[in-house]
C-alpha positions as a LaTeX table, in Angstrom:
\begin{tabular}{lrrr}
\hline
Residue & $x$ (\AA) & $y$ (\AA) & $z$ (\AA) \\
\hline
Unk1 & $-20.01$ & 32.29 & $-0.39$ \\
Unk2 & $-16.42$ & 30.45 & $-1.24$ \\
Unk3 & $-16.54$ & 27.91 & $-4.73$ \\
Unk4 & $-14.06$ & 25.22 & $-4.04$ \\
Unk5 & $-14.14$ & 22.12 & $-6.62$ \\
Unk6 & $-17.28$ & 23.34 & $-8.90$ \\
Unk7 & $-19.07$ & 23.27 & $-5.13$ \\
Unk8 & $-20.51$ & 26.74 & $-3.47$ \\
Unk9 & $-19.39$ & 25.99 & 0.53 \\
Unk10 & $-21.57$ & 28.19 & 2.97 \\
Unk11 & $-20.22$ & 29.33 & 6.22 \\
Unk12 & $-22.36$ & 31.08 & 8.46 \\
Unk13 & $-21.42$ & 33.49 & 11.70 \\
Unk14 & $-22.95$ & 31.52 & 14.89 \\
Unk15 & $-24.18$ & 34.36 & 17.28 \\
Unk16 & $-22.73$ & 34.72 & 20.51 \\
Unk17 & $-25.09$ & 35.89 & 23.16 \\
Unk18 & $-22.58$ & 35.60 & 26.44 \\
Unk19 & $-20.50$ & 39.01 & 26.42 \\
Unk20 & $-17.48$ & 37.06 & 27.32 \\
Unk21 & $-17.86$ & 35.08 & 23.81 \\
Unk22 & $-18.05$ & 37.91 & 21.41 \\
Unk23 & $-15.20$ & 36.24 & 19.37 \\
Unk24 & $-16.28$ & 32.84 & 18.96 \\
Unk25 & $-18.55$ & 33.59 & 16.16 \\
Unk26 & $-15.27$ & 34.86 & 13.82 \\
Unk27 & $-12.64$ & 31.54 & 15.23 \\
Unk28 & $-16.39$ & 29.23 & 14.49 \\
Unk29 & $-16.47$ & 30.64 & 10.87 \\
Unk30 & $-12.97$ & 29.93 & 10.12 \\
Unk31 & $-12.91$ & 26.51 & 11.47 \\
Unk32 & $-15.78$ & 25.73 & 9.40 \\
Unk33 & $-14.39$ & 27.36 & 6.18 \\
Unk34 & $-10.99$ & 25.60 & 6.83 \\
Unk35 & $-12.81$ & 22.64 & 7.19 \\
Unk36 & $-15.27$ & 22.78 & 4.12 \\
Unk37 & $-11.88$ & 23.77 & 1.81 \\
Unk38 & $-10.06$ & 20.97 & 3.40 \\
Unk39 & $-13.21$ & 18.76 & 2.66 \\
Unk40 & $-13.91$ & 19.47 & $-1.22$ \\
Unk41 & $-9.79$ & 20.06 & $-1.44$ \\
Unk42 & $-9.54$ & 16.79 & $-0.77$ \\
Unk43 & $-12.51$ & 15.81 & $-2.99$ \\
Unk44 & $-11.39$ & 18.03 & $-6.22$ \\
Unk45 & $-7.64$ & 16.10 & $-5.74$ \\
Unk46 & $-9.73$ & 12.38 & $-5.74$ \\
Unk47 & $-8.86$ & 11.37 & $-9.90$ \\
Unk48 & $-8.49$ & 7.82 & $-8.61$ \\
Unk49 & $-11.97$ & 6.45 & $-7.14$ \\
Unk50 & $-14.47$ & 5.10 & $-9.24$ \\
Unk51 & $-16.54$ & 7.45 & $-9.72$ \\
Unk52 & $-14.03$ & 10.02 & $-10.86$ \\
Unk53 & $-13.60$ & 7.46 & $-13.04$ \\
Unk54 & $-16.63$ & 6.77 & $-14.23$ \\
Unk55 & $-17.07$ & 10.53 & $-14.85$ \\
Unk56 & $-14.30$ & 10.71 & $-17.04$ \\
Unk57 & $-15.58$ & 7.84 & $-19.17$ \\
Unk58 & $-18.56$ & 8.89 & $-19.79$ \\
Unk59 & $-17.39$ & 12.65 & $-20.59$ \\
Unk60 & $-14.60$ & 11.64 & $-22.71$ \\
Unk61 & $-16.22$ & 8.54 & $-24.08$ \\
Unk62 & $-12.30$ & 6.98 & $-24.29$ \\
Unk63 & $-12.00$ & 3.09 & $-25.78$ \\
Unk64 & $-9.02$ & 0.62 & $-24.43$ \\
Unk65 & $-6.27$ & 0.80 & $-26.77$ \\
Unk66 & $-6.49$ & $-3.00$ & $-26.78$ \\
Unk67 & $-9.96$ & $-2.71$ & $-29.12$ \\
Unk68 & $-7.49$ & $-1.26$ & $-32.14$ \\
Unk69 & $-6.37$ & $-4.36$ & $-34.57$ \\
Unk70 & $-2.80$ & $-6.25$ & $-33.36$ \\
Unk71 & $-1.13$ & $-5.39$ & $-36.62$ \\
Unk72 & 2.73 & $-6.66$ & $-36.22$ \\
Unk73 & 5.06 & $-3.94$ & $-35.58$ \\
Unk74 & 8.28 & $-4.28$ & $-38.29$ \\
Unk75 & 10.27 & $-1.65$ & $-35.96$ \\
Unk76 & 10.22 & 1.22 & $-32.84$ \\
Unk77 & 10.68 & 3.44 & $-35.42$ \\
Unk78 & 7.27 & 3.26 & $-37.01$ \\
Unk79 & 5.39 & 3.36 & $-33.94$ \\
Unk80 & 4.15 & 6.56 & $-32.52$ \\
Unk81 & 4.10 & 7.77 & $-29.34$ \\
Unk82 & 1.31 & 6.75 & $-26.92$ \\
Unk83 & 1.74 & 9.17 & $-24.26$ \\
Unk84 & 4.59 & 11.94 & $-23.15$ \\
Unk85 & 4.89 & 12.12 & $-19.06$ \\
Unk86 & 7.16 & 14.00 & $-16.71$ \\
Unk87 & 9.66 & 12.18 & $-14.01$ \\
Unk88 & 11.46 & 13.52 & $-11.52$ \\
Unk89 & 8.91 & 15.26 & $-9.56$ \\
Unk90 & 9.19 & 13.88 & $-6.06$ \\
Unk91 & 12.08 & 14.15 & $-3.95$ \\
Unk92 & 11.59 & 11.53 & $-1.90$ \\
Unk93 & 9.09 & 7.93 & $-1.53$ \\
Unk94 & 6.85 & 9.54 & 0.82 \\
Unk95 & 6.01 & 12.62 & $-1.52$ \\
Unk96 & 5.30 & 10.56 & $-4.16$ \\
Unk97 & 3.39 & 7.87 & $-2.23$ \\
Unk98 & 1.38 & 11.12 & $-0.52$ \\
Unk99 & 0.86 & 12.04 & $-4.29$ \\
Unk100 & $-0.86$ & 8.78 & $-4.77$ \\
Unk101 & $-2.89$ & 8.59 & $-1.62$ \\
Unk102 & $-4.34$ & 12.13 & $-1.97$ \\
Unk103 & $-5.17$ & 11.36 & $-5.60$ \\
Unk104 & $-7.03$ & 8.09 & $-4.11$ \\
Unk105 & $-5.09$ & 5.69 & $-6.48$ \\
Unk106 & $-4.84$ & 2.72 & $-5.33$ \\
Unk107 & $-1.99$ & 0.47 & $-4.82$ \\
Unk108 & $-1.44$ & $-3.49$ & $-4.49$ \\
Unk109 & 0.68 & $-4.98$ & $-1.74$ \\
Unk110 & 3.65 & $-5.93$ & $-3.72$ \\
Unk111 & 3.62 & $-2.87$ & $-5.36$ \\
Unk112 & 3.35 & $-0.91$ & $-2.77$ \\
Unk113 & 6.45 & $-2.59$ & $-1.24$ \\
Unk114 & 8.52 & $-2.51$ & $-4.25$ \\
Unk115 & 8.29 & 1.16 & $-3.73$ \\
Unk116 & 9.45 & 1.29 & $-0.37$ \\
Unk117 & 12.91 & $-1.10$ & $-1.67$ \\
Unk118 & 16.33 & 1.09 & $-1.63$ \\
Unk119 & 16.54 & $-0.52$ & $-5.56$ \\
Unk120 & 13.50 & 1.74 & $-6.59$ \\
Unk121 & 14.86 & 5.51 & $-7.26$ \\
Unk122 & 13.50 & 8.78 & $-8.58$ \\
Unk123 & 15.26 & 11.17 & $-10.80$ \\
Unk124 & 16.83 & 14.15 & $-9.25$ \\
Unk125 & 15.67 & 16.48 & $-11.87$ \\
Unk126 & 12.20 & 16.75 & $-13.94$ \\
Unk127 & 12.58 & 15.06 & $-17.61$ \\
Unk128 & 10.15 & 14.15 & $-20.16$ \\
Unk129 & 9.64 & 10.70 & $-20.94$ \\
Unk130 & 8.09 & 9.18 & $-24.05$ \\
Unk131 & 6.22 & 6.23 & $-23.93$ \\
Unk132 & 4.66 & 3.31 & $-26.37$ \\
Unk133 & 2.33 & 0.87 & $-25.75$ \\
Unk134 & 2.39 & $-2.57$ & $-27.55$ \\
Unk135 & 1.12 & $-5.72$ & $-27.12$ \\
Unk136 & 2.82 & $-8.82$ & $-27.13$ \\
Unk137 & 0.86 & $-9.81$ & $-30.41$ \\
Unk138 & 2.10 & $-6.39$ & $-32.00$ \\
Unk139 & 5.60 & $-7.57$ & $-30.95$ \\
Unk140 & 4.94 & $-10.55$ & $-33.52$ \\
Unk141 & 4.03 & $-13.81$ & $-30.87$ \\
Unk142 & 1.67 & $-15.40$ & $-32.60$ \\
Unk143 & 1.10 & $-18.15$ & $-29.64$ \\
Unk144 & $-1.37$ & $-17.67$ & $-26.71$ \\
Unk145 & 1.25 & $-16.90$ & $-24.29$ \\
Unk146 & 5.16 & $-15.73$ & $-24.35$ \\
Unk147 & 7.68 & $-15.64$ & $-21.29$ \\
Unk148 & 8.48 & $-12.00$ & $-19.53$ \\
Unk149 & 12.03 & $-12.85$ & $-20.94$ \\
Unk150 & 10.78 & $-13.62$ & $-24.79$ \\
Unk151 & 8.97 & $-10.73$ & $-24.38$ \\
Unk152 & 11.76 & $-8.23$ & $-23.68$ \\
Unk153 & 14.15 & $-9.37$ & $-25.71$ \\
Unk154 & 11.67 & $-9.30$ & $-28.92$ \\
Unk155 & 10.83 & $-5.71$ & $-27.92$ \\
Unk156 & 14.69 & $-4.97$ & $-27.80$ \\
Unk157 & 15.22 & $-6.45$ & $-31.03$ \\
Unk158 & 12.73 & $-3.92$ & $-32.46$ \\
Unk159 & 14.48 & $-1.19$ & $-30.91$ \\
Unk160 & 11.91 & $-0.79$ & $-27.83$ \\
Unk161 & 13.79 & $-0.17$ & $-24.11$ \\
Unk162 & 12.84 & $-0.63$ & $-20.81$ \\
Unk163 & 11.24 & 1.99 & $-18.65$ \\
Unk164 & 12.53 & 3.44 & $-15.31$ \\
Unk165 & 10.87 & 2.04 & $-12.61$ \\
Unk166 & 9.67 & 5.73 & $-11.88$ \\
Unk167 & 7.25 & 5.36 & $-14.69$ \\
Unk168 & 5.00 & 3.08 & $-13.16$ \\
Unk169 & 3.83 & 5.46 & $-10.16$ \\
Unk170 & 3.88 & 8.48 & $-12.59$ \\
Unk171 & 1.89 & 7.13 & $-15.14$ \\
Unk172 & $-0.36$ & 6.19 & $-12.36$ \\
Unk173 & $-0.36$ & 10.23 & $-11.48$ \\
Unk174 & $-1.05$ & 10.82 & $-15.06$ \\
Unk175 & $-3.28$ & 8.58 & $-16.83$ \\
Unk176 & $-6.27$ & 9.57 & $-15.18$ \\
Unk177 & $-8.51$ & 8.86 & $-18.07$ \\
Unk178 & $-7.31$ & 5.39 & $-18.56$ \\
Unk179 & $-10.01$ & 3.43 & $-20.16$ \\
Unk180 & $-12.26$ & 0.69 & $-18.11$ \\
Unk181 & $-10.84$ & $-2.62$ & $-18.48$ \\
Unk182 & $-7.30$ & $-1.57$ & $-19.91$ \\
Unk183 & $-4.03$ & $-2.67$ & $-18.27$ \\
Unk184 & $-0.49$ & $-1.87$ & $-18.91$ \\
Unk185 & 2.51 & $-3.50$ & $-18.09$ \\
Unk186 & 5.36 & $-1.80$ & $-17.61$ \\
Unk187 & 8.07 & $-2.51$ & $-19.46$ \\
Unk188 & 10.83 & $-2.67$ & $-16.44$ \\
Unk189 & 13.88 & $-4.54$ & $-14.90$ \\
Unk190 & 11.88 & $-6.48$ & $-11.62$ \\
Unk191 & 12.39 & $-5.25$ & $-8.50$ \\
Unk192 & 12.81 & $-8.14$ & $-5.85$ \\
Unk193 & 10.45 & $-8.08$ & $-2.59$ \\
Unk194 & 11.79 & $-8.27$ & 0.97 \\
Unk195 & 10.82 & $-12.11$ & 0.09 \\
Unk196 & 13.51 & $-11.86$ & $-3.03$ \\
Unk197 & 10.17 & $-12.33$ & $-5.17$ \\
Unk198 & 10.92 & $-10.31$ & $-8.67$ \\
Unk199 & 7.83 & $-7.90$ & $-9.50$ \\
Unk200 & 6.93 & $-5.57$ & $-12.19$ \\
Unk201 & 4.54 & $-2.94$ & $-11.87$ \\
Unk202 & 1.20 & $-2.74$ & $-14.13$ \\
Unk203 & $-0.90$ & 0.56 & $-14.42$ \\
Unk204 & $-4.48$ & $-0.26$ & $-14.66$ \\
Unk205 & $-8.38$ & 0.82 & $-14.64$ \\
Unk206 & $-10.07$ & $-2.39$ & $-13.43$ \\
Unk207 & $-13.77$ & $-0.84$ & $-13.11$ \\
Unk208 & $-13.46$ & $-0.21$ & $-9.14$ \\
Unk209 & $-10.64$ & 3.04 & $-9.48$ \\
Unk210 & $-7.13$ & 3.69 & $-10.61$ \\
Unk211 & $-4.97$ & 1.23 & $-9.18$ \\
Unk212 & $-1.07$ & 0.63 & $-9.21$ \\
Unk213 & $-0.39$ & $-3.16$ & $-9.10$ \\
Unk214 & 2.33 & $-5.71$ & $-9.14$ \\
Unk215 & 2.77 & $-8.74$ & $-11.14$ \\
Unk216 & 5.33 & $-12.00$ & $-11.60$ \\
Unk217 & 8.33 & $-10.36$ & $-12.61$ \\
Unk218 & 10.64 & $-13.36$ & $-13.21$ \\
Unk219 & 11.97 & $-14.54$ & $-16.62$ \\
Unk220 & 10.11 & $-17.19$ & $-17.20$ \\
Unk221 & 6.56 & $-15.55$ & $-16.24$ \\
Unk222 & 4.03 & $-16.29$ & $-18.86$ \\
Unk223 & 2.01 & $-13.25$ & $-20.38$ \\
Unk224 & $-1.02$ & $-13.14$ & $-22.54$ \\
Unk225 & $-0.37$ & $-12.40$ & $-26.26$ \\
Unk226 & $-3.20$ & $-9.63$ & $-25.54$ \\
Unk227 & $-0.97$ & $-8.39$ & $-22.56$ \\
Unk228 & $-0.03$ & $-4.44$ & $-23.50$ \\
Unk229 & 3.07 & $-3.09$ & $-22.19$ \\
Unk230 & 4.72 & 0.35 & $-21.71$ \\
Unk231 & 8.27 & 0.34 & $-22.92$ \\
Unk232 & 10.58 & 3.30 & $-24.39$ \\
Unk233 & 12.23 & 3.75 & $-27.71$ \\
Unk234 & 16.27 & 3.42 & $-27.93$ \\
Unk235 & 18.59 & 5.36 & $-29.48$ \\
Unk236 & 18.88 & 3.03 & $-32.16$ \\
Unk237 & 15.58 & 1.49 & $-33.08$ \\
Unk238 & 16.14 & $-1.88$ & $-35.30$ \\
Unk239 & 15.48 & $-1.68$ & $-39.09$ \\
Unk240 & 12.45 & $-3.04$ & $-40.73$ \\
Unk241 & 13.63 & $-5.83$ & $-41.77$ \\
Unk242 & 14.44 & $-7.32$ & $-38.11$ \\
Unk243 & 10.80 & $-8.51$ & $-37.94$ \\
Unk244 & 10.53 & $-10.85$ & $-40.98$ \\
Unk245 & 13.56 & $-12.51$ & $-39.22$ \\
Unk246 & 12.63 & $-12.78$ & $-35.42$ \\
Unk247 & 8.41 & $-13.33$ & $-36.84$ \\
Unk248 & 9.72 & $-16.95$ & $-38.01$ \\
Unk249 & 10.79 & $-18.23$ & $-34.24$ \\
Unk250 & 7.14 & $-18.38$ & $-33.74$ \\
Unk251 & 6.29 & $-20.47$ & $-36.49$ \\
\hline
\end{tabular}
C-alpha cells in the first residue's frame, strides 16, 4: 500500500493462469503503480487550479492586501518587505514554462508570448529578491487613474525600482496562497510582442486558479489608483521629505 499526495494508491497482482504468462502479473503491477504515482504526482504538483486554491483560502483564511487602508507612503525606506523570492532557477524558457504547466498556473496569450521573446532572460545563478507591493494611491495619486509612466516615475522618486522581468513567472511559482480577487502588477520595463505591442506582466488570483497575465504596457496606459504593483527597493531610497513635494502635482 504506497501514500503518494496524502492518497493511499492500491495495486493489486492480476493472476496469470496461462503458464506462458507467469510474469505478467509483476510488469501489470508496476505499470499500474507507475501509473497511480504519475497520477497523484501530478495531482500533489497542481498549486494552480481552483480548487487548490480554494483549499488554501479556506485553510489559511488569507485577506487581499488591497483591504489594508491606502495610507501615502513618504519613502521606500519605510516600507517593509511584502515577500522575499528566489530567481535564477531555470536554465532555460521551457523549464520554467514546464514549471508553470505542471503547477497548473495558468497563463494569458500575451504573456505567454512575452516569455517566449529573446528580450525576456533568466539569471544564470539563484539570488534572492525582495519585493514590495504598493498601490498607486500609496504612491500619493489622489485621482481615479494615473499613466504607467506617472506611475513609475513617482515610485522612482520614492526610491522604489523596477523588477526583472523574471519576477513575474516566479512569483507566479511562489505565491501560491495569493488571496481571491488580488492582482499585482509588476513593476517592469514592457516587453514588446511579435506585434511590437509593449506588455507588462500581472500576477493574479481571479477566483478560477493562479494565472500569469499580460496587460497595456505603454507609457501612457491608464491604471486604477487601487491598481497594486510589485516593484523593488534601490540602493538609494528617497528621503521623507520627497513626498510632501511630488504629493502637490496631484492637487
Amino acid at each position: 500500500m504506497d501514500l503518494t499526495a496524502g492518497k493511499k494508491v492500491s495495486c493489486h497482482t492480476i493472476r496469470c493462469h496461462s503458464p506462458g504468462w507467469r510474469r505478467c502479473g509483476i510488469h501489470i503491477v508496476a505499470v499500474l503503480c507507475t501509473a497511480c504515482t504519475l497520477l497523484f504526482a501530478s495531482e500533489a504538483s497542481a498549486q494552480c487550479t481552483a480548487r487548490d486554491v480554494l483549499q488554501n483560502q479556506l485553510r489559511l483564511k488569507k485577506a487581499s492586501s488591497a483591504d489594508r487602508p491606502q495610507i501615502p507612503i513618504k519613502s521606500a525606506v519605510e516600507v517593509q518587505v511584502w515577500k522575499t523570492i528566489t530567481i535564477g532557477t531555470f536554465a532555460s524558457f521551457f523549464a520554467l514554462s514546464n514549471a508553470l504547466d505542471t503547477a497548473g498556473c495558468g497563463i494569458g496569450s500575451s504573456a505567454g508570448e512575452i516569455l517566449a521573446r529573446p528580450s525576456f532572460t533568466l539569471r544564470r545563478a539563484k539570488a534572492n529578491v525582495e519585493l514590495f507591493a504598493v498601490s498607486a494611491a500609496e504612491l500619493g495619486f489622489q485621482t481615479d487613474t494615473a499613466s504607467l509612466a506617472d506611475i513609475y516615475a513617482r515610485a522612482k522618486q520614492l526610491g522604489f525600482g523596477l523588477a526583472a522581468a523574471e519576477v513575474g513567472p516566479q512569483l507566479r511559482l511562489q505565491y501560491f496562497d495569493q488571496p481571491i480577487g488580488e492582482f499585482l502588477i509588476i513593476g517592469m520595463e514592457p516587453i514588446r510582442t511579435w506585434k511590437g505591442a509593449p506588455v507588462i506582466l500581472n500576477v493574479a488570483n481571479g477566483g478560477a486558479g493562479l494565472i500569469l497575465i499580460g496587460q497595456d504596457g505603454s507609457p501612457d496606459a491608464q491604471i486604477s489608483m487601487a491598481s497594486r504593483f510589485v516593484f523593488v527597493r534601490t540602493n538609494e531610497a528617497a528621503p521623507a521629505e520627497t513626498q510632501e513635494a511630488v504629493a502637490r502635482i496631484d492637487r
